[in-house]
mmCIF file of C-alpha atoms in Angstrom:
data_model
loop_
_atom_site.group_PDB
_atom_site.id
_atom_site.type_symbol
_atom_site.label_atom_id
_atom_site.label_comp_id
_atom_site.label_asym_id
_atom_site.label_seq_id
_atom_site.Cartn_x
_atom_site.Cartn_y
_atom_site.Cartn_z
ATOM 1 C CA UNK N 811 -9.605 -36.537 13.705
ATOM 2 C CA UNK N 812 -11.828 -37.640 10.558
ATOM 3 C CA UNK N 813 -12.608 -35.274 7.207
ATOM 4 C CA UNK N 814 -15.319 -35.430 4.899
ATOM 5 C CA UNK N 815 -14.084 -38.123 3.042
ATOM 6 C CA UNK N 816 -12.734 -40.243 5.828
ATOM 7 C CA UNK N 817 -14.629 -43.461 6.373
ATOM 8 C CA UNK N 818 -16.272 -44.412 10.098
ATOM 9 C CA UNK N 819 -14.848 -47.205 11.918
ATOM 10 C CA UNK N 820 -17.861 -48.562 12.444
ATOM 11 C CA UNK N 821 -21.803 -48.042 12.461
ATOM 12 C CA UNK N 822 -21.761 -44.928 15.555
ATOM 13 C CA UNK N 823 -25.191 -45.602 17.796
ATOM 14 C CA UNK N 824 -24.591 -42.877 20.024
ATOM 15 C CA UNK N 825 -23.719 -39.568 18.327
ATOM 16 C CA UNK N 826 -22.524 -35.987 19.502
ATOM 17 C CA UNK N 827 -23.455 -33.152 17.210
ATOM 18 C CA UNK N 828 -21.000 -30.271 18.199
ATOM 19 C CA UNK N 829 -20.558 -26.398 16.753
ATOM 20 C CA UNK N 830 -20.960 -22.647 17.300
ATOM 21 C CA UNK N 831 -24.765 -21.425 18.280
ATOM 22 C CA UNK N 832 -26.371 -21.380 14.366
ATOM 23 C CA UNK N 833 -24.048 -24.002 12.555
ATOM 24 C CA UNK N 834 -27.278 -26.129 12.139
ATOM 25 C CA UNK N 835 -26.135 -28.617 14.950
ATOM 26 C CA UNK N 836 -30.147 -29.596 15.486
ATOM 27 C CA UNK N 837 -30.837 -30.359 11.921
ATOM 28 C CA UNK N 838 -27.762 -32.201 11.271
ATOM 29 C CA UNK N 839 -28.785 -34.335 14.084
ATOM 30 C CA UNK N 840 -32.138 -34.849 12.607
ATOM 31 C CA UNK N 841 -30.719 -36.331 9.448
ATOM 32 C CA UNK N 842 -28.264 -38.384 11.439
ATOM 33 C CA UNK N 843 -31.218 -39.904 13.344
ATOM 34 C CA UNK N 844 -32.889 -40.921 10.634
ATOM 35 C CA UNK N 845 -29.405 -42.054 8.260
ATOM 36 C CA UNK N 846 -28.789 -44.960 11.142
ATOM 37 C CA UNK N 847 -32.197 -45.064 12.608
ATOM 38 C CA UNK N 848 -31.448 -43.018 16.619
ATOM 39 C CA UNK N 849 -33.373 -41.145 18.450
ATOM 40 C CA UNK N 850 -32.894 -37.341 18.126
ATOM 41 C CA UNK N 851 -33.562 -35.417 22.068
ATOM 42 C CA UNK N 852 -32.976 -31.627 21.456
ATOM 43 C CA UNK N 853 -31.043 -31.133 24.485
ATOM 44 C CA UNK N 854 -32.154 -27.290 24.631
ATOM 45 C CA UNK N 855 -35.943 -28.575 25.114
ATOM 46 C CA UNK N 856 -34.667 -30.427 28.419
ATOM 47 C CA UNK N 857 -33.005 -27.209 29.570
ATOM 48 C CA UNK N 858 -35.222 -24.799 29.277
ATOM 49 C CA UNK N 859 -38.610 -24.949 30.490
ATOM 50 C CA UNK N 860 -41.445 -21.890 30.793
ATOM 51 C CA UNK N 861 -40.546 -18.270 30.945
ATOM 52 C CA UNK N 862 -36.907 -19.411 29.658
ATOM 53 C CA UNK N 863 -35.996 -20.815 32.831
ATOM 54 C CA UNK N 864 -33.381 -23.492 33.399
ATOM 55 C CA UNK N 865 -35.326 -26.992 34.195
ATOM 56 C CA UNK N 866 -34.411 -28.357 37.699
ATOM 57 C CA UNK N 867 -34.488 -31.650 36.008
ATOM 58 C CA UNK N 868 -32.286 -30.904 33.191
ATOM 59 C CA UNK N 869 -29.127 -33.191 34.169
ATOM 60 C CA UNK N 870 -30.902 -36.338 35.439
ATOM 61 C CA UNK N 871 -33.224 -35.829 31.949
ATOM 62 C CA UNK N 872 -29.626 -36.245 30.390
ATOM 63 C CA UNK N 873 -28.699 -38.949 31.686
ATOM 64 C CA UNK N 874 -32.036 -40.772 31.242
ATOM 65 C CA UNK N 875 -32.004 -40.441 27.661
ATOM 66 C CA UNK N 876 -27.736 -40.949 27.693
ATOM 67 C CA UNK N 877 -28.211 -44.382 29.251
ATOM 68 C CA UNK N 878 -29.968 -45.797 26.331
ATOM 69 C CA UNK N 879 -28.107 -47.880 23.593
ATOM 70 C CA UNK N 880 -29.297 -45.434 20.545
ATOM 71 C CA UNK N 881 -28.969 -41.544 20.656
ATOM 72 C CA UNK N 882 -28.191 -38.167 18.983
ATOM 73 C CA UNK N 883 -27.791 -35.097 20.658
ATOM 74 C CA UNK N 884 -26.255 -31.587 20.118
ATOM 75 C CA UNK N 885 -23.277 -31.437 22.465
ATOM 76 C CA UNK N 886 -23.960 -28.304 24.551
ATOM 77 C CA UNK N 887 -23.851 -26.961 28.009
ATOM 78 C CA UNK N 888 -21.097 -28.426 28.687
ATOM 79 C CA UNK N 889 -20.787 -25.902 31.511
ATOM 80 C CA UNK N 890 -23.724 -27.433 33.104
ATOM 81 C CA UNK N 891 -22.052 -30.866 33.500
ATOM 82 C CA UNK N 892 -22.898 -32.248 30.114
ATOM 83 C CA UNK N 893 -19.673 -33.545 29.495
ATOM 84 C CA UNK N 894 -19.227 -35.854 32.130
ATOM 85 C CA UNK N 895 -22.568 -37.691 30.995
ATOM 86 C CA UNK N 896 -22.920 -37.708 27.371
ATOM 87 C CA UNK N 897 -19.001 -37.560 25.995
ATOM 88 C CA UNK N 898 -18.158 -40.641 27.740
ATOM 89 C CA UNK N 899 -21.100 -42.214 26.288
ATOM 90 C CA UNK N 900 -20.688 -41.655 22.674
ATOM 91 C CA UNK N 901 -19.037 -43.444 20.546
ATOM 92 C CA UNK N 902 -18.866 -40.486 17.233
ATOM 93 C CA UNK N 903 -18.763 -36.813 17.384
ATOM 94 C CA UNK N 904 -19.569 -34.682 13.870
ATOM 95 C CA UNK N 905 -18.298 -31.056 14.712
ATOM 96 C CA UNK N 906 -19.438 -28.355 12.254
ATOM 97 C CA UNK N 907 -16.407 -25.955 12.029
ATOM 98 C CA UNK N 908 -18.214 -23.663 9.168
ATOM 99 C CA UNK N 909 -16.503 -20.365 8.620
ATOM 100 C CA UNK N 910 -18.039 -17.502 10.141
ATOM 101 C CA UNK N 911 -20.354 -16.312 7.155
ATOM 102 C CA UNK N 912 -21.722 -18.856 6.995
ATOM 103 C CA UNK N 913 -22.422 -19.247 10.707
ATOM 104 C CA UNK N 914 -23.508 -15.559 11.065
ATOM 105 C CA UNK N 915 -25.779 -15.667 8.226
ATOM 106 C CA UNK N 916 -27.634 -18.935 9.732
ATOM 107 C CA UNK N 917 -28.351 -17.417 13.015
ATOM 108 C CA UNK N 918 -29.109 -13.787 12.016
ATOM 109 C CA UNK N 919 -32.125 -15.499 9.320
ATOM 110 C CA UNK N 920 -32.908 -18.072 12.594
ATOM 111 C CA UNK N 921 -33.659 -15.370 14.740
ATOM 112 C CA UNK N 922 -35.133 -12.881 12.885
ATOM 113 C CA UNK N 923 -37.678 -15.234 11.572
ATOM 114 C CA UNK N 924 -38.625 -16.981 14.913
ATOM 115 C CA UNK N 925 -38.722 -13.009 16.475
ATOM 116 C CA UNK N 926 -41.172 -11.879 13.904
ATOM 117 C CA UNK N 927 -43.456 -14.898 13.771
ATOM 118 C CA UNK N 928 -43.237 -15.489 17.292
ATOM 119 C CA UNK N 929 -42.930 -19.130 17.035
ATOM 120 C CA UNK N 930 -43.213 -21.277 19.628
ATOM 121 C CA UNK N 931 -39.896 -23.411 20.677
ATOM 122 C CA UNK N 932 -39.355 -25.017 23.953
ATOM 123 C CA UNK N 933 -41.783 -25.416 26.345
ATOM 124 C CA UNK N 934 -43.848 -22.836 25.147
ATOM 125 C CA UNK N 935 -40.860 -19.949 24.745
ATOM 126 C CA UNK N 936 -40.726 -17.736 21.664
ATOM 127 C CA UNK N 937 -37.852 -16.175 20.381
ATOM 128 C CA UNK N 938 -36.871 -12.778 22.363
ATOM 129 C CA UNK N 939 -37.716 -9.273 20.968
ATOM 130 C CA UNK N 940 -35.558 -8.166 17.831
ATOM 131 C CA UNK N 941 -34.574 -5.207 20.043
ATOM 132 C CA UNK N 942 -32.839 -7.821 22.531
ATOM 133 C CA UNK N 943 -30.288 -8.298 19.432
ATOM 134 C CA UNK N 944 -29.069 -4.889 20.452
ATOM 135 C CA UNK N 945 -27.890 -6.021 24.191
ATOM 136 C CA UNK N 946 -24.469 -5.923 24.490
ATOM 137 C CA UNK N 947 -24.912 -8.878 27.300
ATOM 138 C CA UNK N 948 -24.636 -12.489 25.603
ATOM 139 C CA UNK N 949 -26.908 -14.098 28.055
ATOM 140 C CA UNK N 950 -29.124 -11.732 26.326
ATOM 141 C CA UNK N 951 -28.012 -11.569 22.831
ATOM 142 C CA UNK N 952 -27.865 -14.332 20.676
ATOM 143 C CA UNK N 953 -25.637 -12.700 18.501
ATOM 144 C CA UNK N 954 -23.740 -11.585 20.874
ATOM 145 C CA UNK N 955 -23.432 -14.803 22.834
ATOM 146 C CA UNK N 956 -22.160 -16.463 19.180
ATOM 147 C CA UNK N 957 -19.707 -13.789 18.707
ATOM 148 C CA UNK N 958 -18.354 -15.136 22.403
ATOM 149 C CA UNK N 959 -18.277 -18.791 21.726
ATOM 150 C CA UNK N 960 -16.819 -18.401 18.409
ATOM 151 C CA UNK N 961 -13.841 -20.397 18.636
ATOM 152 C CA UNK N 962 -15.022 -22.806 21.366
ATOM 153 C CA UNK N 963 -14.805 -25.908 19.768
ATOM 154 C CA UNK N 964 -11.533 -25.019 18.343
ATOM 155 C CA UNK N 965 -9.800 -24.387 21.502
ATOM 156 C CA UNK N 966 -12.293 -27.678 23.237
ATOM 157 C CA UNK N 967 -12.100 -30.299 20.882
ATOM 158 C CA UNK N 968 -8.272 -30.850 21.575
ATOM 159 C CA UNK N 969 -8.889 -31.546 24.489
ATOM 160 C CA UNK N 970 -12.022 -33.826 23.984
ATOM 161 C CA UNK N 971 -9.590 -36.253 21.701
ATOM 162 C CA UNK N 972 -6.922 -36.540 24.809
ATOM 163 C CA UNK N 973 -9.848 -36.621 27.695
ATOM 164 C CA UNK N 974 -12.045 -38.928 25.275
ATOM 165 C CA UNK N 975 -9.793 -40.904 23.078
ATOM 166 C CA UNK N 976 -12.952 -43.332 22.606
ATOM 167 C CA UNK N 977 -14.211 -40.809 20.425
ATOM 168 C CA UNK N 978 -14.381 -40.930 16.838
ATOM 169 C CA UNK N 979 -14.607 -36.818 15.561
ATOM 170 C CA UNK N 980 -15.680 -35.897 12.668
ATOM 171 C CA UNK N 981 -14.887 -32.266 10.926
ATOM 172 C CA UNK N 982 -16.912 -31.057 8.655
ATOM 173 C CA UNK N 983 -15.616 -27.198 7.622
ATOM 174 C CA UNK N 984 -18.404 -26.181 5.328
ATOM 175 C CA UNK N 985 -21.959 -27.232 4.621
ATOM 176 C CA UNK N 986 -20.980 -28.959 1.371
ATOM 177 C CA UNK N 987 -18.543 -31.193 2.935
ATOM 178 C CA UNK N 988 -21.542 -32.132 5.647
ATOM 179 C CA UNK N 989 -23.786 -33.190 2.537
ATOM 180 C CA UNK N 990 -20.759 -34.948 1.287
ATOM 181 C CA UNK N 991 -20.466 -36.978 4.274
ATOM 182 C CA UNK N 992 -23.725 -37.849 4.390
ATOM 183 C CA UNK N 993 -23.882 -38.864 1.190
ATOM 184 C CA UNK N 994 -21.312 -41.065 2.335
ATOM 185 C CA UNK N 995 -22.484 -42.684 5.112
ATOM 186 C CA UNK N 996 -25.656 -43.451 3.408
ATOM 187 C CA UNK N 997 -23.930 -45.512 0.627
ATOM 188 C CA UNK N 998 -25.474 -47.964 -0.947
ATOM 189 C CA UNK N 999 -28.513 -48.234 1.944
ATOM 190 C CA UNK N 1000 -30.766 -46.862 0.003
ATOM 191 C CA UNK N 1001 -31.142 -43.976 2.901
ATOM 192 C CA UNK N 1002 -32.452 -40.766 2.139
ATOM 193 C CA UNK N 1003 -29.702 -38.418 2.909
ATOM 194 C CA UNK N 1004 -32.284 -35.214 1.807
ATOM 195 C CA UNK N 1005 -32.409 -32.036 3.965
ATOM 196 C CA UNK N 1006 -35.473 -31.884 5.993
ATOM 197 C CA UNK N 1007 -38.241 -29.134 5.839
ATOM 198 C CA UNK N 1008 -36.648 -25.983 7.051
ATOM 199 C CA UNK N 1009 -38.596 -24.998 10.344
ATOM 200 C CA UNK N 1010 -37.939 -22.001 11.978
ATOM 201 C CA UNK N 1011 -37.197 -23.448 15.701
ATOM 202 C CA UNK N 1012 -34.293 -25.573 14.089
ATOM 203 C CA UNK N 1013 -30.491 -24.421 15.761
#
């Protein structure tokens, strides 16, 4: 497993953005499509369609876009069957292990501000009521649900390097060490490594 400060192998062209719910996975991935020029498919717009519910078509919409030669994704719902289509796939995963203030303070900002503007995500879906924040059920809570899948990718991504030893993985333990990296990887390019305009729908 890679640091900060560790250099790639090689140029990824199929990359795996992994972390708790609010660790900036979708941004990240932004940036990294545009560092080595890949296509960016926010995997939570092909699984949730109107009214919140799960698309029918969400795992052969997966493995359309995991088929093609240059990709970035955030690696979730792996539950769903995720992992048997995308993992083997990739060739680098970046996994934001940020400490828990940081994480917290991400998604609590995230979701008040898409609650009280009501802005439009997925498929037409806005943010759930503030008072939902109170549910004590995760599939209702997104709090909640991050309080549940806390240490995840800690207990996963063991795993993921015996299961996928293909992968290169990448962790990145604070924000600073992710703007390090990319730094990095841009090198002497010429690539703008610059954080893009917050939006409010970003995860």
């Amino acid at each position: 497993m890679l640091s900060a400060d560790d250099p790639l192998p090689r140029t990824p062209r199929r990359v795996l953005v992994a972390g708790v719910t609010g660790s900036g996975k979708t941004t990240l991935s932004r940036r990294i499509a545009a560092l080595w020029n890949l296509r960016h498919t926010e995997i939570d717009g092909l699984f949730h369609g109107e009214n919140w519910t799960p698309r029918p078509s969400f795992l052969d919409d997966v493995r359309a876009f995991a088929s093609e030669e240059l990709w970035v994704t955030e690696w979730q719902y792996t539950s769903k069957g995720t992992d048997e289509i995308l993992a083997p796939r990739a060739d680098l995963v970046v996994w934001l292990d940020y400490p828990f203030r940081v994480v917290r303070a991400r998604l609590l900002r995230r979701t008040l501000s898409r609650s009280i503007l009501r802005t439009k995500m997925w498929n037409g879906n806005v943010e759930k009521p503030i008072w939902r924040m109170f549910s004590g059920d995760p599939e209702e809570n997104i709090v909640a649900w991050q309080t549940m899948t806390l240490h995840k990718w800690t207990e996963r991504m063991p795993e993921a390097e015996v299961a996928f030893p293909h992968l290169t993985i990448v962790r990145l333990r604070h924000p600073r060490e992710a703007e390090r990296w990319l730094r990095a990887q841009a090198g002497a390019s010429g690539v703008s490594t610059a954080p893009p305009k917050r939006r409010s729908r970003d995860r």
